[in-house]
Amino acid sequence: MALEDAKNAVDEAFTVPELKGLAFENTFGGAVSFLRRLYTKNLQGVDVAVTGVPFDQAVTNRTGTRMGPRAIREASTLQSMDEPYGWPFAALSDLAIVDYGDLAFDYADVAAFPDRLTDHIRTILAADVPTVALGGDHYISFPILKAYAEKYGPMSLVHFDAHSDTWADDNMERIDHGTMFYKAVKLGLVDPARSVQIGIRTTNPDTMGFNIIDARAVEERGPAAVARQVREIVGDHPVYLTFDIDALDPAYAPGTGTPVWGGLSSRQAAIMLRDLGGINIKGGDVVEVSPPYDTTGATAIAGAHVATQLICLLGWNKLV
């Protein structure tokens, strides 16, 4: 298939005959799935399932992250015609990737949402298929981690963010995107000694034992050195990687609910994600893309690239 085939290819989210391969379709037309992958609930023979979680009840400031999955999918159409750059394999051609669609939930029954999401992820993991979740506010990581910890035990959390999200909150039923990793430690879902938070640049009195590499440390040490440090911290322990888009400086990702200056550049993030190849990653998410606050689409583009890098990280141990 080549670029000239775009004149005949359309709606490959439904019509593509194979789960592997590049997708050539006019970026401005057709049914939109992540990377033009097939929309399906059939997980037989699947290597990675991408799923959307359009939830934004708990944002600190600017709502709109419920539109994040849709915007990320649209931005990803720019990437479906080429293999991800800089990886020692052809991820789109060699991995069977599907778009599993969005989580269905009752927006008016917020209390029921966490268990609904855990069940959603649990169903995919039961088929031995890892997930890449498109958020949604950052709270979604907490119900997802419950499903992962059930399968793999306490996870190593690799967490890119401006905020540590470990503010104290012992009410486990309370839905808050700033306290969920405090709760994840308290419930034994993650092992903080084998976990690391990268890009932090807001004050928190209790980091719950997480290893912290703040935004200044990334700048001073360099992203390649930071990636090596992360690899040493997590070792071969099962990893869940979560990327809050506000880890990036607002100059690179203005469309988020909680922008904080002095953040990572997209270059730094790309280098670190690529250099984490080989970690024992089991799943991941990219969260807090809020498209109403970025008319350029740059934030969604960043989110789509992060999600693609997560797919590559998941494919590393299978293909290298």
Short mmCIF file of C-alpha atoms in Angstrom, two decimals:
data_model
loop_
_atom_site.label_atom_id
_atom_site.label_comp_id
_atom_site.label_asym_id
_atom_site.label_seq_id
_atom_site.Cartn_x
_atom_site.Cartn_y
_atom_site.Cartn_z
CA MET A 1 0.00 0.00 0.00
CA ALA A 2 1.29 3.50 -0.80
CA LEU A 3 0.17 7.08 -0.44
CA GLU A 4 -1.53 7.09 -3.84
CA ASP A 5 -3.93 4.47 -2.49
CA ALA A 6 -5.55 7.19 -0.39
CA LYS A 7 -7.75 7.99 -3.39
CA ASN A 8 -9.47 4.63 -2.89
CA ALA A 9 -9.03 3.92 0.83
CA VAL A 10 -11.68 5.19 3.23
CA ASP A 11 -13.19 4.23 6.59
CA GLU A 12 -10.35 1.82 7.33
CA ALA A 13 -11.43 1.87 10.97
CA PHE A 14 -14.13 -0.54 9.74
CA THR A 15 -12.92 -1.82 6.38
CA VAL A 16 -9.23 -2.66 6.86
CA PRO A 17 -8.80 -6.43 6.33
CA GLU A 18 -5.67 -6.83 8.50
CA LEU A 19 -4.77 -5.84 12.06
CA LYS A 20 -1.22 -5.03 10.99
CA GLY A 21 0.20 -2.56 8.49
CA LEU A 22 0.24 1.11 7.60
CA ALA A 23 -3.03 2.86 6.78
CA PHE A 24 -3.26 5.24 3.83
CA GLU A 25 -6.39 7.33 3.97
CA ASN A 26 -7.02 11.03 3.56
CA THR A 27 -6.29 12.49 6.98
CA PHE A 28 -9.25 14.86 6.70
CA GLY A 29 -11.85 12.19 5.92
CA GLY A 30 -13.20 8.82 6.89
CA ALA A 31 -14.14 7.17 10.16
CA VAL A 32 -11.59 8.09 12.83
CA SER A 33 -10.00 5.45 15.03
CA PHE A 34 -6.61 5.57 16.73
CA LEU A 35 -3.98 5.25 13.97
CA ARG A 36 -6.79 4.08 11.64
CA ARG A 37 -6.75 0.74 13.47
CA LEU A 38 -9.76 -1.55 13.23
CA TYR A 39 -12.57 -0.83 15.69
CA THR A 40 -13.34 -4.18 17.28
CA LYS A 41 -14.15 -5.96 20.55
CA ASN A 42 -12.59 -9.17 19.20
CA LEU A 43 -9.24 -9.58 20.99
CA GLN A 44 -8.17 -12.82 19.34
CA GLY A 45 -4.63 -12.44 18.01
CA VAL A 46 -4.38 -8.84 19.27
CA ASP A 47 -1.10 -7.45 20.65
CA VAL A 48 -2.32 -4.06 21.95
CA ALA A 49 -5.80 -2.66 22.58
CA VAL A 50 -6.28 1.12 22.60
CA THR A 51 -9.32 2.31 24.52
CA GLY A 52 -10.81 5.73 25.29
CA VAL A 53 -11.98 6.88 28.72
CA PRO A 54 -13.90 10.17 28.18
CA PHE A 55 -14.18 11.17 31.85
CA ASP A 56 -13.47 14.60 33.35
CA GLN A 57 -15.36 14.91 36.61
CA ALA A 58 -12.27 15.64 38.70
CA VAL A 59 -10.25 18.28 36.86
CA THR A 60 -8.77 21.05 39.00
CA ASN A 61 -9.44 23.98 36.70
CA ARG A 62 -10.53 23.72 33.08
CA THR A 63 -12.98 21.00 32.08
CA GLY A 64 -12.94 19.36 28.67
CA THR A 65 -10.77 16.26 29.01
CA ARG A 66 -13.79 14.12 28.20
CA MET A 67 -13.10 15.26 24.64
CA GLY A 68 -9.48 14.09 24.86
CA PRO A 69 -9.90 10.60 23.39
CA ARG A 70 -11.73 11.95 20.36
CA ALA A 71 -9.11 14.64 19.75
CA ILE A 72 -6.21 12.21 20.19
CA ARG A 73 -7.73 9.82 17.69
CA GLU A 74 -8.18 12.63 15.17
CA ALA A 75 -4.60 13.81 15.66
CA SER A 76 -3.31 10.25 15.22
CA THR A 77 -4.48 10.18 11.60
CA LEU A 78 -1.31 12.13 10.81
CA GLN A 79 0.77 9.17 12.01
CA SER A 80 -0.94 6.17 10.42
CA MET A 81 1.04 6.30 7.16
CA ASP A 82 4.53 5.99 8.64
CA GLU A 83 6.21 3.73 11.15
CA PRO A 84 7.06 5.44 14.48
CA TYR A 85 10.47 7.04 14.13
CA GLY A 86 13.58 5.80 15.90
CA TRP A 87 12.48 2.32 16.98
CA PRO A 88 14.32 -0.86 15.93
CA PHE A 89 11.15 -2.43 14.57
CA ALA A 90 8.10 -1.50 12.49
CA ALA A 91 5.44 -1.26 15.18
CA LEU A 92 2.43 -0.69 12.93
CA SER A 93 3.41 -3.46 10.52
CA ASP A 94 4.56 -6.00 13.11
CA LEU A 95 2.01 -5.52 15.91
CA ALA A 96 -1.69 -6.38 15.80
CA ILE A 97 -3.21 -3.18 17.21
CA VAL A 98 -6.92 -2.50 17.57
CA ASP A 99 -9.06 0.35 18.75
CA TYR A 100 -11.31 -1.21 21.38
CA GLY A 101 -13.51 1.88 21.48
CA ASP A 102 -14.54 3.92 24.50
CA LEU A 103 -15.67 2.95 27.95
CA ALA A 104 -19.47 3.20 28.26
CA PHE A 105 -20.69 4.66 31.54
CA ASP A 106 -23.55 6.70 32.99
CA TYR A 107 -22.25 10.27 33.22
CA ALA A 108 -24.91 11.02 35.85
CA ASP A 109 -23.82 8.14 38.12
CA VAL A 110 -20.28 9.24 38.91
CA ALA A 111 -19.94 6.91 41.90
CA ALA A 112 -20.38 3.88 39.62
CA PHE A 113 -17.65 4.99 37.22
CA PRO A 114 -14.52 3.56 38.94
CA ASP A 115 -15.79 -0.03 39.11
CA ARG A 116 -17.09 0.25 35.56
CA LEU A 117 -13.62 1.23 34.33
CA THR A 118 -11.87 -1.48 36.36
CA ASP A 119 -14.20 -4.09 34.85
CA HIS A 120 -13.57 -2.70 31.36
CA ILE A 121 -9.80 -3.05 31.70
CA ARG A 122 -10.13 -6.39 33.51
CA THR A 123 -11.99 -7.80 30.49
CA ILE A 124 -9.17 -6.83 28.13
CA LEU A 125 -6.43 -8.12 30.43
CA ALA A 126 -8.27 -11.43 30.78
CA ALA A 127 -7.47 -11.95 27.09
CA ASP A 128 -3.78 -11.30 27.86
CA VAL A 129 -3.89 -8.10 25.84
CA PRO A 130 -2.25 -4.93 27.25
CA THR A 131 -4.07 -1.62 27.14
CA VAL A 132 -3.23 1.93 26.14
CA ALA A 133 -5.91 4.21 27.57
CA LEU A 134 -6.73 7.64 26.18
CA GLY A 135 -8.11 9.94 28.92
CA GLY A 136 -9.93 11.64 30.43
CA ASP A 137 -8.69 13.23 33.64
CA HIS A 138 -5.88 11.60 35.53
CA TYR A 139 -8.14 9.87 38.04
CA ILE A 140 -8.70 7.14 35.44
CA SER A 141 -5.28 5.66 36.25
CA PHE A 142 -6.51 4.57 39.69
CA PRO A 143 -9.32 2.21 38.57
CA ILE A 144 -7.06 0.95 35.77
CA LEU A 145 -4.28 0.16 38.25
CA LYS A 146 -6.71 -1.93 40.27
CA ALA A 147 -7.16 -4.26 37.30
CA TYR A 148 -3.42 -4.38 36.60
CA ALA A 149 -2.52 -5.11 40.22
CA GLU A 150 -5.02 -7.96 40.25
CA LYS A 151 -3.16 -9.56 37.36
CA TYR A 152 0.48 -8.66 38.09
CA GLY A 153 0.65 -7.67 41.75
CA PRO A 154 1.94 -4.26 42.92
CA MET A 155 3.12 -2.32 39.87
CA SER A 156 6.09 -0.08 39.26
CA LEU A 157 4.57 3.25 38.28
CA VAL A 158 6.44 5.41 35.76
CA HIS A 159 4.60 8.70 36.04
CA PHE A 160 5.22 11.76 33.84
CA ASP A 161 3.50 14.82 35.32
CA ALA A 162 3.76 18.34 36.70
CA HIS A 163 2.09 17.09 39.90
CA SER A 164 2.84 14.10 42.10
CA ASP A 165 -0.86 13.43 42.78
CA THR A 166 -0.13 12.02 46.24
CA TRP A 167 -2.04 14.51 48.35
CA ALA A 168 -3.43 12.72 51.40
CA ASP A 169 -6.97 11.33 51.11
CA ASP A 170 -8.02 8.26 53.05
CA ASN A 171 -11.54 8.20 51.63
CA MET A 172 -11.07 5.52 49.00
CA GLU A 173 -14.50 6.21 47.50
CA ARG A 174 -13.73 9.87 46.80
CA ILE A 175 -13.03 10.59 43.13
CA ASP A 176 -10.14 13.05 42.91
CA HIS A 177 -7.40 13.30 40.29
CA GLY A 178 -4.89 14.70 42.79
CA THR A 179 -5.01 11.93 45.38
CA MET A 180 -5.23 8.69 43.43
CA PHE A 181 -1.57 7.71 43.70
CA TYR A 182 -1.67 8.26 47.47
CA LYS A 183 -4.53 5.77 47.46
CA ALA A 184 -2.70 3.44 45.05
CA VAL A 185 0.18 3.19 47.54
CA LYS A 186 -2.16 2.77 50.52
CA LEU A 187 -4.01 -0.06 48.75
CA GLY A 188 -0.82 -1.77 47.60
CA LEU A 189 -1.49 -1.24 43.90
CA VAL A 190 1.97 0.25 43.28
CA ASP A 191 5.37 -0.17 44.90
CA PRO A 192 6.71 3.39 45.37
CA ALA A 193 10.28 2.23 45.95
CA ARG A 194 10.28 0.79 42.42
CA SER A 195 8.38 3.72 40.94
CA VAL A 196 9.42 7.13 39.63
CA GLN A 197 7.72 10.45 38.91
CA ILE A 198 9.26 12.59 36.16
CA GLY A 199 8.79 16.28 35.39
CA ILE A 200 7.34 17.24 38.79
CA ARG A 201 7.32 20.99 39.47
CA THR A 202 4.69 21.58 42.15
CA THR A 203 5.10 21.31 45.92
CA ASN A 204 3.73 18.32 47.80
CA PRO A 205 4.53 17.67 51.48
CA ASP A 206 4.39 13.88 51.15
CA THR A 207 5.64 12.04 48.08
CA MET A 208 4.71 8.64 49.56
CA GLY A 209 8.16 7.19 48.91
CA PHE A 210 8.16 7.68 45.13
CA ASN A 211 11.46 8.45 43.48
CA ILE A 212 11.19 12.00 42.11
CA ILE A 213 13.02 13.37 39.07
CA ASP A 214 11.72 16.89 38.75
CA ALA A 215 11.66 19.04 35.63
CA ARG A 216 14.87 20.83 36.56
CA ALA A 217 16.69 17.52 37.02
CA VAL A 218 15.60 16.43 33.55
CA GLU A 219 16.99 19.68 32.11
CA GLU A 220 20.28 19.44 33.99
CA ARG A 221 20.98 15.71 33.61
CA GLY A 222 19.53 15.30 30.14
CA PRO A 223 16.69 13.00 29.06
CA ALA A 224 18.90 10.04 28.09
CA ALA A 225 20.51 9.98 31.53
CA VAL A 226 17.10 10.24 33.18
CA ALA A 227 15.82 7.30 31.15
CA ARG A 228 18.78 5.22 32.33
CA GLN A 229 17.99 6.15 35.93
CA VAL A 230 14.34 5.18 35.46
CA ARG A 231 15.39 1.80 34.07
CA GLU A 232 17.58 1.22 37.12
CA ILE A 233 14.74 2.09 39.49
CA VAL A 234 12.12 -0.18 37.94
CA GLY A 235 14.45 -3.05 37.03
CA ASP A 236 12.47 -5.95 35.58
CA HIS A 237 9.40 -5.30 37.74
CA PRO A 238 6.01 -5.02 35.93
CA VAL A 239 5.50 -1.40 34.92
CA TYR A 240 2.45 0.77 34.31
CA LEU A 241 3.32 4.05 32.56
CA THR A 242 1.06 7.06 32.92
CA PHE A 243 1.67 10.31 31.05
CA ASP A 244 -0.25 13.40 32.13
CA ILE A 245 0.05 15.78 29.18
CA ASP A 246 0.76 18.64 31.61
CA ALA A 247 4.16 17.03 32.14
CA LEU A 248 4.92 19.07 29.04
CA ASP A 249 5.41 22.81 29.33
CA PRO A 250 2.32 24.81 28.27
CA ALA A 251 4.32 26.02 25.27
CA TYR A 252 4.09 22.45 23.92
CA ALA A 253 0.71 21.44 25.36
CA PRO A 254 -1.56 24.35 26.30
CA GLY A 255 -4.74 22.27 26.10
CA THR A 256 -4.81 20.79 29.58
CA GLY A 257 -6.78 21.47 32.75
CA THR A 258 -3.78 22.30 34.94
CA PRO A 259 -0.94 23.89 32.93
CA VAL A 260 2.28 24.60 34.86
CA TRP A 261 5.25 26.51 33.43
CA GLY A 262 8.82 25.19 33.43
CA GLY A 263 7.87 21.77 32.13
CA LEU A 264 9.33 19.16 29.82
CA SER A 265 9.75 19.80 26.14
CA SER A 266 8.29 17.40 23.62
CA ARG A 267 11.90 16.61 22.59
CA GLN A 268 12.82 15.56 26.11
CA ALA A 269 9.69 13.44 26.46
CA ALA A 270 10.28 11.72 23.12
CA ILE A 271 13.86 10.83 24.03
CA MET A 272 12.92 9.47 27.46
CA LEU A 273 10.04 7.37 26.15
CA ARG A 274 12.18 5.91 23.37
CA ASP A 275 15.07 5.17 25.75
CA LEU A 276 12.79 3.26 28.11
CA GLY A 277 12.55 0.49 25.49
CA GLY A 278 12.99 -2.87 27.18
CA ILE A 279 11.34 -2.11 30.51
CA ASN A 280 8.76 -4.68 31.57
CA ILE A 281 5.79 -2.49 30.69
CA LYS A 282 2.34 -4.04 30.90
CA GLY A 283 0.15 -1.05 30.01
CA GLY A 284 -0.18 2.70 30.07
CA ASP A 285 -2.25 5.80 29.51
CA VAL A 286 -2.07 9.39 28.32
CA VAL A 287 -4.43 11.76 30.13
CA GLU A 288 -5.67 15.34 30.57
CA VAL A 289 -5.74 16.41 26.93
CA SER A 290 -8.37 19.16 26.95
CA PRO A 291 -8.88 20.23 23.32
CA PRO A 292 -11.19 23.23 23.99
CA TYR A 293 -8.14 25.12 25.28
CA ASP A 294 -5.90 24.48 22.29
CA THR A 295 -7.30 25.49 18.93
CA THR A 296 -4.01 24.52 17.23
CA GLY A 297 -4.41 20.85 18.13
CA ALA A 298 -0.81 20.69 19.39
CA THR A 299 -1.82 19.11 22.69
CA ALA A 300 -3.79 16.35 20.99
CA ILE A 301 -0.88 15.78 18.60
CA ALA A 302 1.42 15.36 21.60
CA GLY A 303 -1.07 12.98 23.19
CA ALA A 304 -1.28 10.89 20.02
CA HIS A 305 2.51 10.63 19.86
CA VAL A 306 2.73 9.60 23.51
CA ALA A 307 0.12 6.88 22.95
CA THR A 308 2.05 5.63 19.92
CA GLN A 309 5.25 5.52 21.96
CA LEU A 310 3.41 3.47 24.59
CA ILE A 311 2.45 1.00 21.87
CA CYS A 312 6.11 0.79 20.83
CA LEU A 313 7.21 0.20 24.42
CA LEU A 314 4.66 -2.60 24.72
CA GLY A 315 5.88 -4.09 21.45
CA TRP A 316 9.58 -4.00 22.39
CA ASN A 317 9.68 -7.24 24.34
CA LYS A 318 7.71 -9.02 21.64
CA LEU A 319 9.68 -7.78 18.65
CA VAL A 320 13.27 -7.14 19.81
#
